[in-house]
Coordinates of C-alpha atoms in Angstrom, one line a residue:
L1 CA -27.5 -35.3 -22.8
Q2 CA -26.3 -38.7 -21.7
L3 CA -22.7 -38.5 -20.3
D4 CA -22.0 -42.2 -19.7
R5 CA -23.5 -45.3 -18.3
T6 CA -22.2 -48.1 -15.9
E7 CA -22.0 -51.8 -16.6
T8 CA -25.0 -53.9 -15.8
A9 CA -24.9 -55.7 -12.4
V10 CA -26.7 -59.0 -13.1
N11 CA -29.4 -60.3 -10.7
N12 CA -28.5 -57.9 -7.9
L13 CA -30.6 -55.5 -5.7
N14 CA -27.6 -54.0 -4.0
P15 CA -25.1 -53.3 -6.8
A16 CA -21.8 -51.5 -6.4
F17 CA -20.9 -50.2 -9.9
A18 CA -17.2 -50.5 -10.8
K19 CA -17.4 -47.9 -13.6
K20 CA -16.3 -44.4 -12.6
F21 CA -17.6 -41.3 -14.3
I22 CA -14.9 -38.6 -15.0
V23 CA -16.3 -35.1 -14.9
D24 CA -14.5 -31.8 -15.3
Y25 CA -15.2 -29.7 -12.2
H26 CA -15.8 -25.9 -12.4
F27 CA -16.4 -24.3 -9.0
E28 CA -17.9 -21.1 -10.5
E29 CA -20.6 -22.9 -12.4
V30 CA -23.8 -24.8 -11.4
Q31 CA -23.1 -28.2 -12.9
K32 CA -26.4 -30.2 -12.8
L33 CA -26.2 -34.0 -12.9
K34 CA -28.9 -36.7 -13.0
F35 CA -28.4 -40.3 -12.1
A36 CA -31.1 -42.7 -13.4
L37 CA -31.2 -46.4 -12.7
F38 CA -32.7 -49.0 -15.0
D39 CA -33.3 -52.8 -14.9
Q40 CA -31.8 -54.2 -18.1
D41 CA -34.3 -56.5 -19.8
K42 CA -33.1 -56.7 -23.3
S43 CA -29.8 -56.3 -25.0
S44 CA -31.0 -53.0 -26.5
M45 CA -29.0 -49.8 -26.1
Q46 CA -32.3 -47.7 -26.0
L47 CA -33.1 -46.7 -22.5
Y48 CA -36.9 -46.8 -23.0
E49 CA -36.7 -50.5 -23.6
H50 CA -35.6 -51.1 -20.0
D51 CA -37.6 -50.8 -16.7
F52 CA -37.0 -47.4 -14.9
L53 CA -36.0 -47.9 -11.3
G54 CA -35.7 -44.3 -10.2
E55 CA -33.5 -41.3 -10.4
F56 CA -31.7 -38.6 -8.4
S57 CA -30.7 -35.1 -9.5
C58 CA -28.2 -32.8 -7.8
T59 CA -25.3 -30.5 -8.6
L60 CA -21.6 -31.5 -8.7
G61 CA -21.1 -28.9 -6.0
M62 CA -23.4 -30.8 -3.7
I63 CA -21.5 -34.1 -4.2
V64 CA -18.0 -32.7 -3.7
S65 CA -19.0 -30.6 -0.6
S66 CA -20.4 -33.8 1.0
K67 CA -17.7 -36.1 -0.4
K68 CA -20.3 -38.8 -0.3
I69 CA -24.1 -38.5 -0.5
A70 CA -26.9 -41.1 -0.1
R71 CA -30.4 -40.2 -1.3
T72 CA -33.7 -41.8 -2.0
L73 CA -34.4 -42.7 -5.7
L74 CA -37.3 -40.7 -7.1
L75 CA -39.8 -41.2 -9.8
G76 CA -40.3 -38.5 -12.5
N77 CA -43.0 -36.9 -10.4
G78 CA -40.6 -36.4 -7.4
K79 CA -42.2 -39.2 -5.3
P80 CA -39.9 -42.0 -3.9
A81 CA -39.5 -44.9 -6.3
G82 CA -39.9 -47.7 -3.7
K83 CA -37.3 -48.1 -1.0
G84 CA -34.3 -47.7 -3.4
M85 CA -31.3 -45.5 -2.4
I86 CA -28.3 -44.2 -4.4
T87 CA -24.9 -43.5 -2.9
I88 CA -22.5 -41.2 -4.8
A89 CA -18.9 -40.5 -3.8
A90 CA -16.4 -38.1 -5.3
Q91 CA -12.6 -38.0 -5.4
E92 CA -10.1 -35.8 -7.2
L93 CA -8.1 -37.6 -9.9
S94 CA -5.1 -35.3 -10.2
D95 CA -1.8 -36.3 -8.5
N96 CA -1.1 -33.3 -6.3
R97 CA 2.3 -34.4 -5.0
V98 CA 5.4 -32.2 -5.5
I99 CA 9.0 -33.1 -4.9
T100 CA 11.6 -30.7 -3.4
L101 CA 15.2 -31.5 -4.1
S102 CA 18.3 -30.0 -2.6
M103 CA 21.5 -30.9 -4.6
A104 CA 25.2 -30.2 -4.4
G105 CA 28.4 -31.4 -6.0
R106 CA 31.9 -32.3 -4.9
K107 CA 35.3 -32.5 -6.7
L108 CA 33.7 -32.1 -10.2
D109 CA 36.1 -32.2 -13.2
K110 CA 37.7 -29.0 -14.1
K111 CA 36.7 -27.9 -17.6
D112 CA 37.9 -24.3 -18.0
L113 CA 41.6 -23.8 -18.9
F114 CA 42.2 -20.9 -16.5
G115 CA 39.4 -21.3 -14.0
K116 CA 37.4 -24.0 -12.5
S117 CA 34.0 -25.1 -13.9
D118 CA 30.5 -23.4 -14.0
P119 CA 28.4 -26.5 -13.2
F120 CA 24.6 -27.0 -13.7
L121 CA 22.4 -30.1 -13.6
E122 CA 19.7 -31.4 -16.0
F123 CA 17.1 -33.9 -15.0
Y124 CA 15.5 -36.3 -17.7
K125 CA 12.8 -38.9 -17.7
P126 CA 12.0 -41.5 -20.4
G127 CA 9.4 -40.2 -22.9
D128 CA 6.8 -42.3 -24.6
D129 CA 9.0 -42.5 -27.7
G130 CA 11.9 -44.0 -25.6
K131 CA 13.9 -40.8 -25.8
W132 CA 15.0 -38.9 -22.7
M133 CA 12.9 -35.8 -22.0
L134 CA 14.3 -32.8 -20.2
V135 CA 12.3 -32.0 -17.1
H136 CA 14.3 -29.5 -15.1
R137 CA 17.5 -27.5 -15.3
T138 CA 19.2 -26.0 -12.3
E139 CA 20.8 -22.6 -12.2
V140 CA 24.5 -22.3 -13.1
I141 CA 27.0 -21.9 -10.1
K142 CA 30.1 -20.0 -11.3
Y143 CA 33.8 -20.9 -10.7
T144 CA 33.5 -23.9 -8.5
L145 CA 34.1 -27.6 -8.4
D146 CA 31.9 -27.9 -5.2
P147 CA 28.6 -26.3 -6.2
I148 CA 25.6 -26.0 -3.9
W149 CA 22.4 -25.5 -6.0
K150 CA 19.3 -23.8 -4.7
P151 CA 16.5 -26.3 -3.6
F152 CA 13.8 -26.6 -6.3
T153 CA 10.3 -28.0 -6.4
V154 CA 8.6 -29.7 -9.3
P155 CA 5.3 -31.7 -9.7
L156 CA 6.1 -35.4 -9.2
V157 CA 4.1 -36.1 -12.4
S158 CA 6.6 -33.9 -14.3
L159 CA 9.7 -35.5 -12.9
C160 CA 8.7 -39.2 -13.0
D161 CA 5.1 -39.4 -14.2
G162 CA 4.1 -39.9 -10.5
D163 CA 6.0 -43.3 -10.4
V164 CA 8.8 -43.1 -7.8
E165 CA 10.5 -46.3 -9.1
K166 CA 10.9 -44.9 -12.6
I167 CA 14.5 -44.4 -13.7
I168 CA 15.5 -40.8 -14.2
K169 CA 18.8 -39.5 -15.7
V170 CA 20.8 -36.6 -14.2
M171 CA 23.5 -34.9 -16.4
C172 CA 26.1 -32.4 -15.2
Y173 CA 27.5 -29.8 -17.5
D174 CA 30.0 -26.9 -17.4
Y175 CA 28.3 -23.8 -18.7
D176 CA 29.7 -21.9 -21.6
S177 CA 28.3 -18.6 -22.7
D178 CA 28.5 -19.6 -26.4
G179 CA 26.1 -22.5 -25.7
G180 CA 28.7 -25.2 -26.3
H181 CA 28.4 -26.6 -22.7
D182 CA 31.0 -29.1 -21.7
F183 CA 29.7 -32.5 -20.5
I184 CA 31.1 -33.4 -17.0
G185 CA 29.2 -36.6 -16.2
E186 CA 25.9 -38.4 -15.6
F187 CA 24.2 -41.0 -13.5
Q188 CA 20.8 -42.7 -13.3
T189 CA 18.6 -43.0 -10.2
S190 CA 15.0 -42.9 -9.1
V191 CA 12.9 -40.7 -6.9
A192 CA 12.5 -43.6 -4.4
R193 CA 16.4 -43.9 -4.2
M194 CA 16.8 -40.1 -3.8
C195 CA 14.3 -40.0 -1.1
E196 CA 16.7 -42.1 1.1
A197 CA 18.6 -38.9 1.5
Q198 CA 18.2 -37.4 5.0
D199 CA 19.5 -34.0 6.3
A200 CA 22.2 -35.8 8.4
F201 CA 22.8 -38.5 5.8
P202 CA 23.0 -37.1 2.3
L203 CA 23.0 -39.5 -0.6
E204 CA 26.2 -39.5 -2.8
L205 CA 26.1 -40.5 -6.4
E206 CA 29.1 -40.9 -8.7
C207 CA 29.1 -38.6 -11.7
I208 CA 30.4 -40.7 -14.7
N209 CA 31.7 -39.6 -18.1
P210 CA 31.4 -42.9 -20.2
K211 CA 34.1 -41.7 -22.7
K212 CA 36.7 -41.1 -20.0
Q213 CA 35.6 -44.4 -18.3
K214 CA 36.4 -46.3 -21.6
K215 CA 39.8 -44.6 -22.2
K216 CA 41.3 -44.5 -18.7
K217 CA 42.0 -47.7 -16.7
N218 CA 42.2 -46.0 -13.3
Y219 CA 39.2 -43.7 -13.9
K220 CA 37.0 -43.4 -10.8
N221 CA 34.5 -40.7 -11.6
S222 CA 34.2 -37.1 -12.6
G223 CA 33.0 -36.0 -9.2
I224 CA 30.2 -36.7 -6.8
I225 CA 26.7 -35.3 -7.0
I226 CA 25.1 -35.1 -3.6
V227 CA 21.3 -35.3 -2.8
K228 CA 21.2 -33.3 0.4
S229 CA 17.5 -33.8 0.9
C230 CA 14.5 -35.0 -1.1
K231 CA 11.0 -34.6 0.2
I232 CA 7.6 -35.4 -1.4
T233 CA 4.7 -33.2 -0.2
R234 CA 1.2 -32.5 -1.3
D235 CA 0.3 -29.3 -3.1
F236 CA -3.4 -29.2 -2.1
S237 CA -6.1 -27.9 -4.4
F238 CA -9.4 -26.1 -3.7
L239 CA -11.1 -29.4 -4.2
D240 CA -8.9 -31.1 -1.6
Y241 CA -10.0 -28.5 1.0
I242 CA -13.7 -28.9 0.0
L243 CA -13.5 -32.7 0.0
G244 CA -11.8 -32.4 3.3
G245 CA -14.9 -30.8 4.8
C246 CA -14.1 -27.1 4.5
Q247 CA -17.4 -25.1 4.7
L248 CA -17.8 -21.8 2.8
M249 CA -19.6 -19.3 5.1
F250 CA -21.6 -16.9 3.0
T251 CA -22.8 -13.4 4.1
V252 CA -24.6 -10.8 2.1
G253 CA -24.3 -7.0 2.7
I254 CA -26.8 -4.8 0.9
D255 CA -26.6 -1.1 0.3
F256 CA -29.7 0.8 1.4
T257 CA -28.4 4.4 0.9
A258 CA -30.6 7.2 -0.5
S259 CA -28.6 7.3 -3.8
N260 CA -30.3 4.1 -4.8
G261 CA -33.6 6.0 -5.2
N262 CA -37.0 5.3 -3.5
P263 CA -37.8 1.6 -3.9
R264 CA -41.4 2.4 -4.8
D265 CA -40.2 4.4 -7.8
S266 CA -39.5 2.4 -11.0
S267 CA -36.2 4.2 -11.6
S268 CA -34.8 3.0 -8.2
L269 CA -32.2 0.3 -8.2
H270 CA -34.2 -1.4 -5.4
Y271 CA -37.4 -1.3 -7.4
I272 CA -38.6 -4.9 -7.9
N273 CA -39.9 -5.1 -11.4
P274 CA -43.0 -7.1 -12.5
M275 CA -40.7 -10.1 -13.2
G276 CA -39.9 -10.0 -9.4
T277 CA -36.2 -9.0 -9.8
N278 CA -33.8 -6.1 -9.8
E279 CA -30.0 -5.9 -10.0
Y280 CA -29.6 -6.5 -6.3
L281 CA -31.7 -9.7 -6.5
S282 CA -29.9 -10.9 -9.7
A283 CA -26.5 -10.5 -8.0
I284 CA -27.7 -12.4 -4.8
W285 CA -29.0 -15.2 -6.9
A286 CA -26.0 -15.5 -9.3
V287 CA -23.4 -15.8 -6.5
G288 CA -25.6 -17.4 -3.8
Q289 CA -26.9 -20.3 -5.8
I290 CA -23.3 -21.5 -6.3
I291 CA -22.0 -20.9 -2.8
Q292 CA -25.0 -22.5 -1.1
D293 CA -23.9 -26.0 -2.2
Y294 CA -20.7 -25.6 -0.1
D295 CA -22.5 -24.8 3.2
S296 CA -24.0 -27.7 5.0
D297 CA -26.7 -25.8 7.0
K298 CA -27.4 -23.2 4.2
M299 CA -28.1 -20.6 6.8
F300 CA -26.7 -17.2 5.6
P301 CA -26.6 -13.9 7.5
A302 CA -27.9 -11.0 5.4
L303 CA -27.0 -7.5 6.5
G304 CA -28.0 -4.1 5.3
F305 CA -26.2 -0.7 5.7
G306 CA -26.9 3.0 5.2
A307 CA -30.6 3.0 6.3
Q308 CA -32.7 4.5 9.1
L309 CA -34.5 1.8 11.0
P310 CA -37.8 1.8 12.9
P311 CA -38.8 2.5 15.6
D312 CA -36.3 5.3 16.5
W313 CA -35.0 5.9 12.9
K314 CA -31.4 5.7 13.8
V315 CA -28.9 5.1 10.9
S316 CA -27.4 1.6 10.9
H317 CA -24.4 0.3 9.0
E318 CA -24.9 -3.3 9.9
F319 CA -28.4 -4.4 10.5
A320 CA -30.1 -7.8 10.0
I321 CA -32.5 -7.4 7.1
N322 CA -34.9 -9.9 8.9
F323 CA -34.8 -7.4 11.8
N324 CA -33.6 -10.1 14.2
P325 CA -30.2 -8.9 15.4
T326 CA -29.6 -12.1 17.5
N327 CA -30.3 -14.3 14.5
P328 CA -29.7 -12.6 11.2
F329 CA -29.7 -15.9 9.3
C330 CA -31.8 -16.6 6.3
S331 CA -32.5 -20.1 5.0
G332 CA -30.9 -20.6 1.6
V333 CA -30.7 -18.0 -1.1
E334 CA -34.5 -18.0 -1.2
G335 CA -34.6 -16.9 2.4
I336 CA -32.3 -14.0 1.6
V337 CA -34.5 -12.9 -1.3
Q338 CA -37.6 -13.1 0.9
A339 CA -36.1 -11.1 3.8
Y340 CA -34.8 -8.5 1.3
S341 CA -38.2 -8.0 -0.3
A342 CA -40.0 -7.9 3.1
C343 CA -37.7 -5.3 4.6
L344 CA -37.8 -2.7 1.8
P345 CA -41.1 -1.0 2.9
H346 CA -40.0 -0.8 6.5
I347 CA -36.8 1.2 6.3
R348 CA -35.8 4.7 5.2
F349 CA -32.9 4.9 2.7
Y350 CA -30.3 7.2 4.1
G351 CA -26.4 7.3 4.2
P352 CA -23.5 7.6 4.2
T353 CA -22.1 4.5 2.3
N354 CA -19.9 2.9 5.0
F355 CA -18.4 -0.5 4.1
S356 CA -16.1 -1.0 7.1
P357 CA -18.7 -2.0 9.7
I358 CA -19.9 -5.0 7.6
I359 CA -16.4 -6.0 6.7
N360 CA -15.4 -5.9 10.3
H361 CA -18.6 -7.8 11.3
V362 CA -17.7 -10.8 9.1
A363 CA -14.0 -10.5 10.0
R364 CA -14.9 -11.1 13.7
F365 CA -16.4 -14.5 12.8
A366 CA -13.5 -15.3 10.5
A367 CA -11.1 -14.5 13.3
Q368 CA -13.0 -16.9 15.7
A369 CA -12.6 -19.6 13.1
T370 CA -8.8 -19.3 13.1
Q371 CA -8.8 -20.5 16.7
Q372 CA -9.7 -24.0 15.5
E373 CA -6.4 -24.1 13.6
S374 CA -7.9 -26.3 10.9
A375 CA -9.1 -25.7 7.3
S376 CA -12.7 -26.0 8.4
Q377 CA -14.3 -22.6 7.5
Y378 CA -13.8 -19.9 4.9
F379 CA -15.9 -16.7 4.9
I380 CA -17.2 -15.0 1.8
L381 CA -18.8 -11.5 2.0
L382 CA -20.8 -10.4 -1.0
I383 CA -21.4 -6.6 -0.8
I384 CA -23.9 -5.2 -3.4
T385 CA -23.7 -1.4 -3.7
D386 CA -24.6 1.4 -6.0
G387 CA -21.7 3.7 -5.6
V388 CA -19.0 5.6 -3.9
I389 CA -17.6 4.5 -0.5
S390 CA -17.8 7.2 2.2
D391 CA -15.4 5.6 4.7
M392 CA -12.6 4.7 2.3
D393 CA -9.8 5.0 4.9
E394 CA -11.6 2.7 7.3
T395 CA -12.6 0.3 4.5
R396 CA -9.0 0.0 3.3
H397 CA -7.8 -0.6 6.8
A398 CA -10.6 -3.3 7.3
V399 CA -9.6 -5.0 4.0
V400 CA -5.9 -5.1 4.9
Q401 CA -6.8 -6.7 8.3
A402 CA -9.2 -9.1 6.8
S403 CA -6.5 -10.3 4.3
K404 CA -4.9 -12.1 7.2
L405 CA -8.1 -14.1 7.9
P406 CA -10.0 -16.9 6.1
M407 CA -12.1 -14.5 4.2
S408 CA -12.8 -13.0 0.7
I409 CA -14.9 -10.0 -0.3
I410 CA -16.9 -9.8 -3.5
I411 CA -18.2 -6.4 -4.4
V412 CA -20.9 -6.1 -7.1
G413 CA -21.5 -2.6 -8.3
V414 CA -25.1 -2.0 -9.5
G415 CA -26.3 1.1 -11.4
N416 CA -24.2 3.4 -13.5
A417 CA -22.1 5.2 -10.9
D418 CA -18.3 5.8 -11.1
F419 CA -16.7 2.7 -9.5
A420 CA -13.1 3.9 -9.5
A421 CA -12.8 3.4 -5.7
M422 CA -14.0 -0.2 -6.0
E423 CA -11.4 -1.0 -8.7
F424 CA -8.8 0.4 -6.3
L425 CA -9.9 -2.0 -3.5
D426 CA -9.6 -4.9 -6.0
G427 CA -5.8 -5.3 -5.7
D428 CA -5.4 -6.8 -9.2
S429 CA -3.2 -4.0 -10.5
R430 CA -1.3 -3.1 -7.3
V431 CA -1.1 -4.1 -3.6
L432 CA -3.7 -2.5 -1.4
R433 CA -2.4 -0.5 1.5
S434 CA -4.1 0.7 4.7
Y435 CA -3.9 4.4 5.7
T436 CA -1.2 3.3 8.2
G437 CA 0.9 2.1 5.2
E438 CA 0.4 -1.6 6.0
E439 CA 0.1 -3.8 2.9
A440 CA -2.6 -6.5 2.4
V441 CA -0.9 -9.9 2.7
R442 CA -3.1 -11.2 -0.2
D443 CA -5.6 -9.8 -2.6
I444 CA -9.1 -10.8 -1.2
V445 CA -11.4 -8.3 -3.0
Q446 CA -13.0 -9.1 -6.3
F447 CA -15.0 -6.2 -7.8
V448 CA -17.4 -6.6 -10.7
P449 CA -19.7 -3.9 -12.2
F450 CA -23.1 -5.4 -12.9
R451 CA -23.6 -3.3 -16.0
D452 CA -21.0 -5.4 -17.8
F453 CA -23.4 -8.4 -17.5
R454 CA -26.8 -6.9 -18.0
N455 CA -27.2 -8.5 -21.4
A456 CA -25.2 -11.6 -20.7
P457 CA -26.6 -15.0 -19.5
K458 CA -26.8 -14.9 -15.7
E459 CA -24.1 -17.7 -15.4
T460 CA -21.4 -15.3 -16.7
L461 CA -21.8 -12.9 -13.7
A462 CA -21.2 -15.8 -11.3
K463 CA -18.2 -16.9 -13.3
A464 CA -16.6 -13.5 -13.3
V465 CA -17.3 -13.0 -9.6
L466 CA -16.2 -16.4 -8.3
A467 CA -13.2 -17.1 -10.7
E468 CA -10.6 -16.0 -8.2
L469 CA -12.2 -17.5 -5.1
P470 CA -10.7 -21.1 -5.3
Q471 CA -7.1 -19.8 -5.4
Q472 CA -7.9 -17.3 -2.6
V473 CA -9.0 -20.2 -0.4
V474 CA -6.0 -22.3 -1.2
Q475 CA -3.6 -19.4 -0.8
Y476 CA -4.9 -18.6 2.7
F477 CA -4.7 -22.2 4.0
K478 CA -1.3 -22.7 2.4
H479 CA 0.0 -19.5 4.0
Q480 CA -1.2 -20.8 7.4
N481 CA 0.4 -24.3 6.7
L482 CA -3.0 -25.9 7.1
P483 CA -3.6 -29.1 5.1
P484 CA -7.2 -30.1 4.4
I485 CA -8.9 -31.9 7.3
N486 CA -8.3 -35.7 7.2
S487 CA -5.9 -35.6 4.3
E488 CA -3.5 -38.4 3.7
P489 CA 0.2 -37.7 3.9
A490 CA 2.2 -37.7 0.7

């Protein structure tokens, strides 16, 4: 499927194409792209009429995680097409600026017979049809001619279409419960003008009622509206953090407890079928192939739990499945799959099903990353398990502690066990508490039963599992007041 094509750069071996391709970005999908270059010979629109100069294929995830990539152009057979190189750079198009306004009023006109006024403000911008369009309405402040409204934040695109010079209109009304609000006055300004307001030097704008202005000779105004402060900041997205160089650090934890069944037996969840897969492998592939694009060295620790290990057959709840405790890293998702298949014959499935050691293992690394005080690393632990957690209290405690760290936990339940405990850890319905009563500061657990996806295309599992991850990443760094690395100020 051809998405789009650039202009032709005439008689040029080092072209820089002006045309930009706009692509919708979905983190939880593998979005494959191919860039093919041609030498235009004829005026034909048919590609086969032109000389092929080479192509390059990758995923959108690879491009955004590098921000800019330069690669050799290849022929169809995967060999280099001469010396040609292609360079691709990505940027996010959306305007992520937000504006926070703090407003007050002074000596507004009195509109109620027996009391004062109940003032509120409305902000308008010009619409495409030339009519004023309501953007924001403040709350009503009762019985006062000197209101102080609560500060509010709106996207800059909403308030002025992202153009700080655009004229906006502010109207002040006295609230009436029957809906017939009395007009107090209005003025026009721009975001650029309002941004002149500083905490020590508020900006004062006269609130004018044009009818009164016409009638009365000595009319000054219907009060003053004060901009106490006006700040533009950036509301960073997941993509901002990734383009800023944040790496997603991926760890897999695999359940080797006896309830899985003997892996040599075809009824076992660890039995590798003639197709070379099982539910554990399917889950590793589905999640891993997406996350690996966001990790520059693609080296992933893979840990097992609940098995007895040679030579002394002690039970371990956090062992490297490549049996190298000092270097549990596997190269890419393929490396995890190979290490998993290789370790199965050498361990004895045992128990109990303890989650907390592996959660605490990854949390130690996530805690080290916080010392950099930058948005450079975020840890994702994928636990694949067949059942009921034995150390629920310790696990709840571990999750609550991990919720303070740059870390998320994905649990995929395989087999047909009762997963009520997992649903409980996934704090979608209520906040998770530790046995000490401490609440999780954010929901970091996403639980998905594999059985819901057995007959679905494999992409759907990854989508369900990774859907919440981008906002978890943003939520963490925001909470810590950490902007993306090398981000421009608003």
